[in-house]
XYZ file of C-alpha atoms in Angstrom:
147
model
C 42.616 -5.684 -42.220
C 44.479 -8.429 -40.396
C 48.167 -8.033 -39.820
C 50.709 -10.769 -40.562
C 51.316 -11.102 -36.836
C 47.610 -11.573 -36.091
C 47.141 -14.032 -38.954
C 50.056 -16.226 -37.893
C 48.913 -16.118 -34.289
C 45.414 -17.135 -35.312
C 46.748 -20.092 -37.269
C 48.640 -21.513 -34.348
C 46.231 -20.574 -31.581
C 44.077 -23.665 -32.066
C 47.131 -25.888 -32.223
C 48.464 -24.391 -29.003
C 45.067 -24.736 -27.333
C 44.696 -28.381 -28.295
C 48.253 -29.434 -27.681
C 49.282 -27.414 -24.663
C 46.461 -25.968 -22.621
C 44.034 -28.860 -22.482
C 46.464 -31.712 -22.309
C 48.952 -32.714 -19.660
C 50.862 -34.739 -22.252
C 52.031 -33.088 -25.466
C 53.391 -34.975 -28.500
C 55.278 -33.922 -31.618
C 55.901 -35.100 -35.140
C 59.508 -36.073 -35.691
C 60.586 -36.817 -32.162
C 61.844 -40.308 -31.349
C 59.574 -40.696 -28.321
C 56.278 -39.647 -29.949
C 53.901 -42.050 -31.727
C 52.241 -40.977 -34.978
C 48.844 -42.244 -33.763
C 48.531 -39.771 -30.939
C 45.427 -37.525 -31.144
C 47.561 -34.337 -30.934
C 50.125 -35.479 -33.490
C 48.881 -33.107 -36.223
C 48.765 -30.102 -33.903
C 52.272 -30.681 -32.694
C 53.463 -31.328 -36.245
C 52.064 -27.957 -37.202
C 53.822 -26.192 -34.321
C 57.055 -27.968 -35.169
C 56.805 -27.062 -38.831
C 56.468 -23.372 -37.890
C 59.534 -23.781 -35.608
C 57.466 -22.834 -32.594
C 58.585 -25.963 -30.724
C 61.915 -27.779 -30.947
C 62.147 -30.580 -28.430
C 65.343 -31.651 -26.734
C 68.875 -32.039 -28.118
C 68.644 -35.841 -27.971
C 65.773 -35.887 -30.493
C 63.046 -36.462 -27.936
C 60.096 -34.370 -26.895
C 59.502 -35.985 -23.463
C 55.710 -36.070 -23.731
C 55.354 -37.098 -20.107
C 56.816 -33.798 -18.911
C 54.373 -30.973 -18.106
C 55.015 -27.581 -19.688
C 56.316 -24.813 -17.446
C 55.618 -21.068 -17.487
C 58.793 -20.145 -19.423
C 58.217 -22.820 -22.049
C 54.604 -21.785 -22.577
C 55.582 -18.127 -22.943
C 58.195 -19.118 -25.540
C 55.591 -21.065 -27.535
C 53.167 -18.156 -27.541
C 55.773 -15.557 -28.523
C 57.325 -17.786 -31.198
C 53.878 -18.267 -32.663
C 53.463 -14.535 -33.249
C 57.045 -14.027 -34.444
C 57.818 -10.911 -32.387
C 61.201 -9.242 -32.022
C 62.604 -10.330 -28.653
C 64.312 -8.059 -26.153
C 67.894 -9.118 -25.463
C 68.975 -6.317 -23.162
C 66.323 -4.926 -20.790
C 66.479 -6.653 -17.382
C 63.310 -8.533 -16.452
C 63.612 -7.395 -12.813
C 62.086 -10.692 -11.690
C 63.899 -11.823 -8.528
C 64.085 -15.486 -9.600
C 65.152 -15.058 -13.238
C 68.685 -15.606 -14.472
C 69.094 -12.847 -17.054
C 71.336 -15.157 -19.117
C 68.763 -17.972 -19.240
C 67.383 -19.122 -22.632
C 63.940 -17.852 -21.707
C 64.963 -14.336 -20.506
C 64.419 -12.602 -23.876
C 60.852 -13.964 -23.959
C 60.193 -12.681 -20.433
C 61.695 -9.287 -21.270
C 59.461 -8.868 -24.306
C 56.314 -10.083 -22.545
C 56.921 -7.858 -19.547
C 57.679 -4.814 -21.701
C 54.414 -5.360 -23.594
C 52.416 -5.798 -20.380
C 51.508 -9.389 -21.187
C 52.969 -10.732 -17.912
C 53.440 -9.151 -14.511
C 54.752 -11.967 -12.333
C 53.870 -12.594 -8.730
C 53.459 -10.024 -5.920
C 56.799 -11.087 -4.399
C 58.602 -9.966 -7.572
C 59.165 -13.466 -8.956
C 58.052 -15.083 -12.212
C 58.560 -18.766 -11.299
C 59.679 -19.820 -14.800
C 60.138 -23.508 -13.865
C 56.686 -23.828 -12.290
C 54.194 -25.832 -14.379
C 51.700 -23.510 -16.042
C 48.047 -24.002 -15.239
C 45.109 -23.404 -17.596
C 44.165 -20.057 -16.064
C 47.694 -18.697 -16.390
C 47.966 -19.961 -19.967
C 44.644 -18.434 -20.960
C 45.589 -15.131 -19.334
C 48.832 -14.947 -21.325
C 47.001 -15.847 -24.548
C 44.356 -13.237 -23.798
C 46.917 -10.518 -23.091
C 48.945 -11.244 -26.207
C 45.835 -11.510 -28.413
C 44.177 -8.509 -26.730
C 40.966 -10.315 -26.029
C 38.121 -8.128 -24.826
C 37.513 -8.562 -21.140
C 34.101 -8.637 -19.563
C 33.766 -5.883 -17.006
């Protein structure tokens, strides 16, 4: 039997894949800088309707900006609606524990979904690449690995 968490994740997984992983530019529904005709409009509308993405305070989404590692992790964890960790230190050398993304990193690290780099950093502002994004998705979804 599928859990609520699994079902919700499954519903947004294809939207995330289309809108984030395989596209350098991501668009959303009600943002002032996003055209309705864009091929990913429906996917982003879906993510926005589930409150997985929010955009910027000025009402824009800035579709020309690539997504970074912290932003991607937030999208994935918001899509599965997990309880975040607001107190355990991440222990990443380059993470401000008061940053907006810290609770997402705490939860993902505690669950074993992320490990960071060998130097002890996470590099939250670094643009995420497809391999990193797929690894995070695979860890969260518990995909079977080929051995």
